[in-house]
PDB file of C-alpha atoms in Angstrom:
ATOM      1  CA  MET A 787       0.000   0.000   0.000  1.00  0.00           C
ATOM      2  CA  SER A 788       1.633   3.227  -1.127  1.00  0.00           C
ATOM      3  CA  LYS A 789       1.073   6.882  -0.262  1.00  0.00           C
ATOM      4  CA  GLN A 790      -0.984   7.465  -3.362  1.00  0.00           C
ATOM      5  CA  ALA A 791      -3.583  10.088  -4.101  1.00  0.00           C
ATOM      6  CA  TRP A 792      -6.746   9.335  -6.029  1.00  0.00           C
ATOM      7  CA  LEU A 793      -9.538  11.351  -7.632  1.00  0.00           C
ATOM      8  CA  VAL A 794     -12.994   9.775  -7.976  1.00  0.00           C
ATOM      9  CA  GLY A 795     -15.894  11.207  -9.945  1.00  0.00           C
ATOM     10  CA  ARG A 796     -19.441  10.108 -10.767  1.00  0.00           C
ATOM     11  CA  ASP A 797     -18.177   7.096 -12.749  1.00  0.00           C
ATOM     12  CA  GLY A 798     -16.672   5.574  -9.582  1.00  0.00           C
ATOM     13  CA  VAL A 799     -13.274   5.019 -11.214  1.00  0.00           C
ATOM     14  CA  PRO A 800     -10.277   6.109  -9.091  1.00  0.00           C
ATOM     15  CA  HIS A 801      -7.731   8.059 -11.139  1.00  0.00           C
ATOM     16  CA  PRO A 802      -4.244   8.578  -9.700  1.00  0.00           C
ATOM     17  CA  ILE A 803      -3.315  12.216  -9.184  1.00  0.00           C
ATOM     18  CA  ASP A 804      -0.060  13.895  -8.265  1.00  0.00           C
ATOM     19  CA  PRO A 805      -0.808  16.726  -5.830  1.00  0.00           C
ATOM     20  CA  ARG A 806       2.591  18.416  -5.943  1.00  0.00           C
ATOM     21  CA  VAL A 807       3.715  20.035  -2.734  1.00  0.00           C
ATOM     22  CA  ASP A 808       6.271  22.770  -3.254  1.00  0.00           C
ATOM     23  CA  ALA A 809       8.473  24.211  -0.570  1.00  0.00           C
ATOM     24  CA  SER A 810       7.072  27.302   1.065  1.00  0.00           C
ATOM     25  CA  PRO A 811       8.427  30.288  -0.918  1.00  0.00           C
ATOM     26  CA  SER A 812       8.840  32.274   2.292  1.00  0.00           C
ATOM     27  CA  GLY A 813      10.390  29.406   4.213  1.00  0.00           C
ATOM     28  CA  ARG A 814       7.591  29.776   6.783  1.00  0.00           C
ATOM     29  CA  PRO A 815       5.439  26.831   7.840  1.00  0.00           C
ATOM     30  CA  TYR A 816       2.054  26.375   6.226  1.00  0.00           C
ATOM     31  CA  ARG A 817      -0.300  27.391   9.020  1.00  0.00           C
ATOM     32  CA  LEU A 818      -3.871  26.208   9.553  1.00  0.00           C
ATOM     33  CA  TYR A 819      -5.290  29.700   8.947  1.00  0.00           C
ATOM     34  CA  ARG A 820      -3.571  29.922   5.548  1.00  0.00           C
ATOM     35  CA  PHE A 821      -4.775  26.427   4.662  1.00  0.00           C
ATOM     36  CA  LEU A 822      -8.370  27.334   5.587  1.00  0.00           C
ATOM     37  CA  THR A 823      -8.264  30.545   3.542  1.00  0.00           C
ATOM     38  CA  GLU A 824      -6.948  28.730   0.467  1.00  0.00           C
ATOM     39  CA  VAL A 825      -9.520  25.947   0.910  1.00  0.00           C
ATOM     40  CA  GLU A 826     -12.327  28.509   1.112  1.00  0.00           C
ATOM     41  CA  GLU A 827     -11.129  30.203  -2.103  1.00  0.00           C
ATOM     42  CA  LEU A 828     -10.921  26.866  -3.943  1.00  0.00           C
ATOM     43  CA  LEU A 829     -14.378  25.812  -2.773  1.00  0.00           C
ATOM     44  CA  GLU A 830     -15.912  29.120  -3.865  1.00  0.00           C
ATOM     45  CA  ALA A 831     -14.331  28.968  -7.340  1.00  0.00           C
ATOM     46  CA  ALA A 832     -16.636  28.034 -10.183  1.00  0.00           C
ATOM     47  CA  GLY A 833     -15.980  25.407 -12.790  1.00  0.00           C
ATOM     48  CA  ASP A 834     -14.881  21.814 -13.062  1.00  0.00           C
ATOM     49  CA  PRO A 835     -14.398  20.218  -9.636  1.00  0.00           C
ATOM     50  CA  GLU A 836     -11.484  17.996 -10.696  1.00  0.00           C
ATOM     51  CA  PRO A 837      -8.744  20.672 -10.876  1.00  0.00           C
ATOM     52  CA  ARG A 838     -10.006  22.116  -7.596  1.00  0.00           C
ATOM     53  CA  LEU A 839      -9.821  18.676  -5.956  1.00  0.00           C
ATOM     54  CA  VAL A 840      -6.222  18.227  -7.126  1.00  0.00           C
ATOM     55  CA  ALA A 841      -5.389  21.680  -5.708  1.00  0.00           C
ATOM     56  CA  LEU A 842      -7.146  20.792  -2.427  1.00  0.00           C
ATOM     57  CA  ALA A 843      -5.172  17.537  -2.251  1.00  0.00           C
ATOM     58  CA  ALA A 844      -1.927  19.508  -2.603  1.00  0.00           C
ATOM     59  CA  ARG A 845      -3.001  21.840   0.225  1.00  0.00           C
ATOM     60  CA  VAL A 846      -3.858  18.888   2.472  1.00  0.00           C
ATOM     61  CA  ARG A 847      -0.519  17.208   1.748  1.00  0.00           C
ATOM     62  CA  ARG A 848       1.286  20.451   2.533  1.00  0.00           C
ATOM     63  CA  LEU A 849      -0.628  20.943   5.789  1.00  0.00           C
ATOM     64  CA  LEU A 850       0.207  17.397   6.871  1.00  0.00           C
ATOM     65  CA  ARG A 851       3.863  17.963   6.033  1.00  0.00           C
ATOM     66  CA  ASP A 852       4.140  21.354   7.756  1.00  0.00           C
ATOM     67  CA  ALA A 853       1.882  20.810  10.770  1.00  0.00           C
ATOM     68  CA  PRO A 854       3.606  18.315  13.060  1.00  0.00           C
ATOM     69  CA  TRP A 855       1.207  19.381  15.826  1.00  0.00           C
ATOM     70  CA  LEU A 856      -1.494  17.349  14.060  1.00  0.00           C
ATOM     71  CA  SER A 857       0.174  14.178  15.321  1.00  0.00           C
ATOM     72  CA  ASP A 858      -0.401  15.478  18.858  1.00  0.00           C
ATOM     73  CA  GLU A 859      -4.121  15.531  18.078  1.00  0.00           C
ATOM     74  CA  LEU A 860      -4.248  11.846  17.107  1.00  0.00           C
ATOM     75  CA  GLU A 861      -6.238   9.922  19.657  1.00  0.00           C
ATOM     76  CA  PRO A 862      -7.803   6.505  19.181  1.00  0.00           C
ATOM     77  CA  ALA A 863     -11.558   6.264  18.988  1.00  0.00           C
ATOM     78  CA  PRO A 864     -13.418   5.318  22.165  1.00  0.00           C
ATOM     79  CA  VAL A 865     -14.886   1.812  22.314  1.00  0.00           C
ATOM     80  CA  ASP A 866     -18.381   3.254  22.536  1.00  0.00           C
ATOM     81  CA  PRO A 867     -19.508   4.453  19.978  1.00  0.00           C
ATOM     82  CA  GLY A 868     -16.392   3.228  18.099  1.00  0.00           C
ATOM     83  CA  TYR A 869     -15.534   6.548  16.467  1.00  0.00           C
ATOM     84  CA  SER A 870     -14.782  10.163  17.323  1.00  0.00           C
ATOM     85  CA  ILE A 871     -14.893  13.367  15.310  1.00  0.00           C
ATOM     86  CA  GLU A 872     -12.921  16.472  16.220  1.00  0.00           C
ATOM     87  CA  ALA A 873     -13.337  19.692  14.244  1.00  0.00           C
ATOM     88  CA  LEU A 874      -9.966  21.347  13.674  1.00  0.00           C
ATOM     89  CA  TYR A 875     -11.718  24.670  13.161  1.00  0.00           C
ATOM     90  CA  ASP A 876     -15.308  25.851  13.262  1.00  0.00           C
ATOM     91  CA  GLU A 877     -16.701  29.308  12.647  1.00  0.00           C
ATOM     92  CA  PRO A 878     -20.258  30.543  12.046  1.00  0.00           C
ATOM     93  CA  GLY A 879     -20.811  31.073   8.338  1.00  0.00           C
ATOM     94  CA  LEU A 880     -17.834  28.953   7.273  1.00  0.00           C
ATOM     95  CA  GLU A 881     -19.258  26.157   5.155  1.00  0.00           C
ATOM     96  CA  SER A 882     -16.158  24.013   4.794  1.00  0.00           C
ATOM     97  CA  VAL A 883     -15.413  21.492   7.515  1.00  0.00           C
ATOM     98  CA  VAL A 884     -11.994  20.086   8.437  1.00  0.00           C
ATOM     99  CA  GLN A 885     -12.079  17.214  10.908  1.00  0.00           C
ATOM    100  CA  LEU A 886      -9.896  14.576  12.483  1.00  0.00           C
ATOM    101  CA  VAL A 887     -11.914  11.356  12.435  1.00  0.00           C
ATOM    102  CA  ALA A 888     -10.927   8.252  14.416  1.00  0.00           C
ATOM    103  CA  TRP A 889     -12.621   4.870  13.899  1.00  0.00           C
ATOM    104  CA  LEU A 890     -11.998   1.505  15.447  1.00  0.00           C
ATOM    105  CA  ALA A 891     -11.395  -1.496  13.194  1.00  0.00           C
ATOM    106  CA  GLY A 892     -14.687  -2.991  12.058  1.00  0.00           C
ATOM    107  CA  GLY A 893     -16.428   0.365  11.687  1.00  0.00           C
ATOM    108  CA  ALA A 894     -18.239   0.988   8.418  1.00  0.00           C
ATOM    109  CA  ARG A 895     -20.276   3.574   6.556  1.00  0.00           C
ATOM    110  CA  GLY A 896     -22.650   2.491   3.796  1.00  0.00           C
ATOM    111  CA  ALA A 897     -22.745   3.864   0.263  1.00  0.00           C
ATOM    112  CA  HIS A 898     -23.125   7.642   0.172  1.00  0.00           C
ATOM    113  CA  ASP A 899     -22.154  10.752  -1.717  1.00  0.00           C
ATOM    114  CA  HIS A 900     -21.294  14.087  -0.144  1.00  0.00           C
ATOM    115  CA  GLY A 901     -23.086  16.516  -2.433  1.00  0.00           C
ATOM    116  CA  HIS A 902     -19.970  18.712  -2.246  1.00  0.00           C
ATOM    117  CA  LEU A 903     -16.249  18.286  -2.780  1.00  0.00           C
ATOM    118  CA  ALA A 904     -14.743  15.982  -0.158  1.00  0.00           C
ATOM    119  CA  LEU A 905     -11.297  14.632   0.649  1.00  0.00           C
ATOM    120  CA  VAL A 906     -10.090  11.926   3.051  1.00  0.00           C
ATOM    121  CA  ALA A 907      -6.388  11.702   3.999  1.00  0.00           C
ATOM    122  CA  VAL A 908      -5.413   8.688   6.120  1.00  0.00           C
ATOM    123  CA  LEU A 909      -2.955   9.575   8.885  1.00  0.00           C
ATOM    124  CA  SER A 910      -2.795   6.152  10.556  1.00  0.00           C
ATOM    125  CA  GLY A 911      -4.518   2.799  10.104  1.00  0.00           C
ATOM    126  CA  VAL A 912      -6.223   1.365   7.016  1.00  0.00           C
ATOM    127  CA  GLU A 913      -9.582   2.064   5.346  1.00  0.00           C
ATOM    128  CA  ARG A 914     -11.151   0.194   2.437  1.00  0.00           C
ATOM    129  CA  HIS A 915     -13.166   2.436   0.142  1.00  0.00           C
ATOM    130  CA  THR A 916     -15.608   0.790  -2.252  1.00  0.00           C
ATOM    131  CA  PHE A 917     -16.635   2.973  -5.173  1.00  0.00           C
ATOM    132  CA  TRP A 918     -19.990   2.758  -6.878  1.00  0.00           C
ATOM    133  CA  ARG A 919     -21.528   3.988 -10.124  1.00  0.00           C
ATOM    134  CA  ARG A 920     -25.153   5.026 -10.512  1.00  0.00           C
ATOM    135  CA  ARG A 921     -27.072   3.038 -13.133  1.00  0.00           C
ATOM    136  CA  PRO A 922     -29.325   5.261 -15.232  1.00  0.00           C
ATOM    137  CA  ASP A 923     -32.823   3.941 -15.911  1.00  0.00           C
ATOM    138  CA  GLY A 924     -33.613   6.301 -18.781  1.00  0.00           C
ATOM    139  CA  ASP A 925     -36.603   8.047 -17.204  1.00  0.00           C
ATOM    140  CA  THR A 926     -36.178   9.000 -13.573  1.00  0.00           C
ATOM    141  CA  GLY A 927     -32.411   9.290 -13.456  1.00  0.00           C
ATOM    142  CA  ASP A 928     -30.956   6.551 -11.252  1.00  0.00           C
ATOM    143  CA  ALA A 929     -32.020   2.910 -11.108  1.00  0.00           C
ATOM    144  CA  GLY A 930     -29.479   1.810  -8.545  1.00  0.00           C
ATOM    145  CA  LEU A 931     -25.805   1.295  -7.901  1.00  0.00           C
ATOM    146  CA  GLU A 932     -23.194  -1.034  -9.283  1.00  0.00           C
ATOM    147  CA  GLN A 933     -19.847  -1.628  -7.634  1.00  0.00           C
ATOM    148  CA  VAL A 934     -16.848  -0.368  -9.606  1.00  0.00           C
ATOM    149  CA  THR A 935     -13.759  -1.143  -7.509  1.00  0.00           C
ATOM    150  CA  THR A 936     -12.146  -0.917  -4.084  1.00  0.00           C
ATOM    151  CA  LEU A 937      -9.024   0.773  -2.756  1.00  0.00           C
ATOM    152  CA  GLU A 938      -7.232   0.263   0.528  1.00  0.00           C
ATOM    153  CA  LEU A 939      -5.869   3.524   1.885  1.00  0.00           C
ATOM    154  CA  GLY A 940      -3.086   3.520   4.463  1.00  0.00           C
ATOM    155  CA  PRO A 941      -1.018   6.255   6.110  1.00  0.00           C
ATOM    156  CA  GLY A 942      -0.191   9.043   3.658  1.00  0.00           C
ATOM    157  CA  SER A 943      -2.830   8.007   1.100  1.00  0.00           C
ATOM    158  CA  LEU A 944      -5.756  10.214   0.187  1.00  0.00           C
ATOM    159  CA  VAL A 945      -8.864  10.176  -1.952  1.00  0.00           C
ATOM    160  CA  ALA A 946     -10.518  13.291  -3.386  1.00  0.00           C
ATOM    161  CA  LEU A 947     -14.225  12.890  -4.141  1.00  0.00           C
ATOM    162  CA  ALA A 948     -16.318  14.850  -6.628  1.00  0.00           C
ATOM    163  CA  PRO A 949     -19.738  15.922  -5.283  1.00  0.00           C
ATOM    164  CA  ASP A 950     -21.528  13.019  -6.999  1.00  0.00           C
ATOM    165  CA  ALA A 951     -18.917  10.307  -6.309  1.00  0.00           C
ATOM    166  CA  VAL A 952     -20.434   7.417  -4.343  1.00  0.00           C
ATOM    167  CA  HIS A 953     -18.346   5.408  -1.895  1.00  0.00           C
ATOM    168  CA  SER A 954     -18.659   3.212   1.167  1.00  0.00           C
ATOM    169  CA  VAL A 955     -15.984   2.814   3.839  1.00  0.00           C
ATOM    170  CA  GLU A 956     -14.799  -0.118   5.974  1.00  0.00           C
ATOM    171  CA  VAL A 957     -12.161   0.325   8.673  1.00  0.00           C
ATOM    172  CA  LEU A 958      -9.648  -2.535   8.458  1.00  0.00           C
ATOM    173  CA  ALA A 959      -7.266  -1.285  11.183  1.00  0.00           C
ATOM    174  CA  ASP A 960      -7.928   1.468  13.735  1.00  0.00           C
ATOM    175  CA  VAL A 961      -7.745   4.637  11.673  1.00  0.00           C
ATOM    176  CA  VAL A 962      -7.326   8.372  12.079  1.00  0.00           C
ATOM    177  CA  SER A 963      -7.983  10.526   9.036  1.00  0.00           C
ATOM    178  CA  LEU A 964      -8.160  14.185   8.153  1.00  0.00           C
ATOM    179  CA  ASN A 965     -11.472  14.777   6.376  1.00  0.00           C
ATOM    180  CA  LEU A 966     -12.272  17.905   4.402  1.00  0.00           C
ATOM    181  CA  TYR A 967     -15.810  18.653   3.250  1.00  0.00           C
ATOM    182  CA  GLY A 968     -17.076  21.505   1.086  1.00  0.00           C
ATOM    183  CA  ALA A 969     -20.068  21.785   3.418  1.00  0.00           C
ATOM    184  CA  SER A 970     -21.143  20.287   6.709  1.00  0.00           C
ATOM    185  CA  PRO A 971     -21.357  16.498   6.318  1.00  0.00           C
ATOM    186  CA  ARG A 972     -24.583  16.532   8.316  1.00  0.00           C
ATOM    187  CA  SER A 973     -26.283  18.766   5.757  1.00  0.00           C
ATOM    188  CA  SER A 974     -24.997  17.294   2.519  1.00  0.00           C
ATOM    189  CA  VAL A 975     -24.434  13.522   2.755  1.00  0.00           C
ATOM    190  CA  ALA A 976     -26.911  11.447   0.779  1.00  0.00           C
ATOM    191  CA  ALA A 977     -27.049   7.858   2.005  1.00  0.00           C
ATOM    192  CA  LEU A 978     -27.623   5.365  -0.758  1.00  0.00           C
ATOM    193  CA  ASP A 979     -28.698   1.758  -0.488  1.00  0.00           C
ATOM    194  CA  ALA A 980     -25.906  -0.255  -2.063  1.00  0.00           C
ATOM    195  CA  GLY A 981     -27.135  -3.449  -0.421  1.00  0.00           C
ATOM    196  CA  GLU A 982     -30.299  -3.329  -2.468  1.00  0.00           C
ATOM    197  CA  HIS A 983     -28.510  -1.536  -5.306  1.00  0.00           C
ATOM    198  CA  ALA A 984     -31.261   1.060  -5.304  1.00  0.00           C
ATOM    199  CA  LEU A 985     -31.108   4.742  -4.516  1.00  0.00           C
TER     200      LEU A 985
END
């Protein structure tokens, strides 16, 4: 398992990306406030989500490289409920959400999309992401889901998800990840029924 970065769109096919991280031109560390400002600008930009996701992936990689304090924030999930979510920053009116998420092995989340740009960077542990494609029925839009592929993401790996990308997640080894959402996950996640292959 390598420290790869992937981009997934509506078709459910993971495409490798290379989010280049350049040295800071000023020699100063990349601070959380700068990261949040750049994320906000990228999320507000119009146009194709794919170039913005690659740019977001580069910002996340740079933050992880330049923010050693993040490792101080890594705490395992409690046994009950088996996961924990810690917002790195929250402000009224700020739509983007950056969280540290910890899950115990065996945790899972069914098929869902985010309705906004999303990115998951694994800091420790292993997650299996299964990607799905919507099947059109010709009249009403979506007739169900079909599985496309799976990826196992370990430390240093990330996946950038277009708003209509559908994935499910299984935690194979206790995991901590940095999750970035274009809007609050509570307001934008659409759960889909992959078990029945129907939306």
